[in-house]
Amino acid sequence: MPLTLRLLNGSGYMRRYDVENILRHLYAMQCVEIVGMSNIGKSALMRLLAQPDVWVQELGEAA
């Protein structure tokens, strides 16, 4: 499984493993906590997760 996903609009994103695991928990209606040191990319990850294309790419019809 590649670490970079290509979305339908041609853009890509890293952190596939993180996104996949977070969305799996959210889809199962479980709580997720994102913590880490300063400047590690928490906000960027949250902005990524806010994109509907990411959900569709990872969850398909279930998104």
Tab-separated table of C-alpha atoms in Angstrom:
chain	number	residue	atom	x	y	z
A	1	MET	CA	0.000	0.000	0.000
A	2	PRO	CA	1.556	3.325	-1.001
A	3	LEU	CA	2.125	5.980	1.623
A	4	THR	CA	0.822	8.703	-0.697
A	5	LEU	CA	-2.762	8.575	-1.901
A	6	ARG	CA	-3.921	10.200	-5.104
A	7	LEU	CA	-7.308	11.855	-4.866
A	8	LEU	CA	-9.702	12.213	-7.771
A	9	ASN	CA	-8.629	15.821	-8.323
A	10	GLY	CA	-5.024	14.669	-8.838
A	11	SER	CA	-3.661	15.934	-5.547
A	12	GLY	CA	-1.954	13.586	-3.148
A	13	TYR	CA	-1.364	13.409	0.551
A	14	MET	CA	1.010	11.618	2.886
A	15	ARG	CA	0.257	9.930	6.214
A	16	ARG	CA	-1.953	7.240	4.714
A	17	TYR	CA	-1.416	4.961	7.705
A	18	ASP	CA	-2.535	7.687	10.120
A	19	VAL	CA	-5.546	8.675	8.033
A	20	GLU	CA	-6.622	5.064	7.535
A	21	ASN	CA	-6.512	4.268	11.244
A	22	ILE	CA	-8.225	7.475	12.333
A	23	LEU	CA	-11.049	7.078	9.826
A	24	ARG	CA	-11.506	3.438	10.809
A	25	HIS	CA	-12.071	4.492	14.420
A	26	LEU	CA	-14.340	7.406	13.503
A	27	TYR	CA	-16.420	5.217	11.191
A	28	ALA	CA	-16.881	2.792	14.102
A	29	MET	CA	-18.069	5.798	16.172
A	30	GLN	CA	-15.071	5.581	18.484
A	31	CYS	CA	-13.254	8.539	19.988
A	32	VAL	CA	-9.899	9.584	18.570
A	33	GLU	CA	-7.318	11.771	20.271
A	34	ILE	CA	-4.537	13.430	18.296
A	35	VAL	CA	-1.659	14.551	20.491
A	36	GLY	CA	1.988	15.295	19.886
A	37	MET	CA	4.817	17.709	20.273
A	38	SER	CA	4.757	21.155	18.702
A	39	ASN	CA	5.199	21.347	14.905
A	40	ILE	CA	4.655	17.646	14.298
A	41	GLY	CA	1.683	18.198	11.940
A	42	LYS	CA	-1.416	17.732	14.087
A	43	SER	CA	-3.256	20.684	12.541
A	44	ALA	CA	-2.283	19.649	9.014
A	45	LEU	CA	-3.619	16.164	9.724
A	46	MET	CA	-6.901	17.618	10.995
A	47	ARG	CA	-7.239	19.802	7.881
A	48	LEU	CA	-6.602	16.716	5.768
A	49	LEU	CA	-9.265	14.753	7.628
A	50	ALA	CA	-11.757	17.583	7.044
A	51	GLN	CA	-11.621	17.029	3.265
A	52	PRO	CA	-14.552	14.952	1.958
A	53	ASP	CA	-12.352	13.532	-0.837
A	54	VAL	CA	-10.146	11.855	1.756
A	55	TRP	CA	-13.129	10.118	3.349
A	56	VAL	CA	-14.392	8.929	-0.042
A	57	GLN	CA	-10.936	7.665	-1.020
A	58	GLU	CA	-10.565	5.695	2.214
A	59	LEU	CA	-14.139	4.564	2.933
A	60	GLY	CA	-15.718	4.448	-0.513
A	61	GLU	CA	-19.516	4.348	-0.457
A	62	ALA	CA	-19.562	4.316	3.354
A	63	ALA	CA	-18.167	7.875	3.385
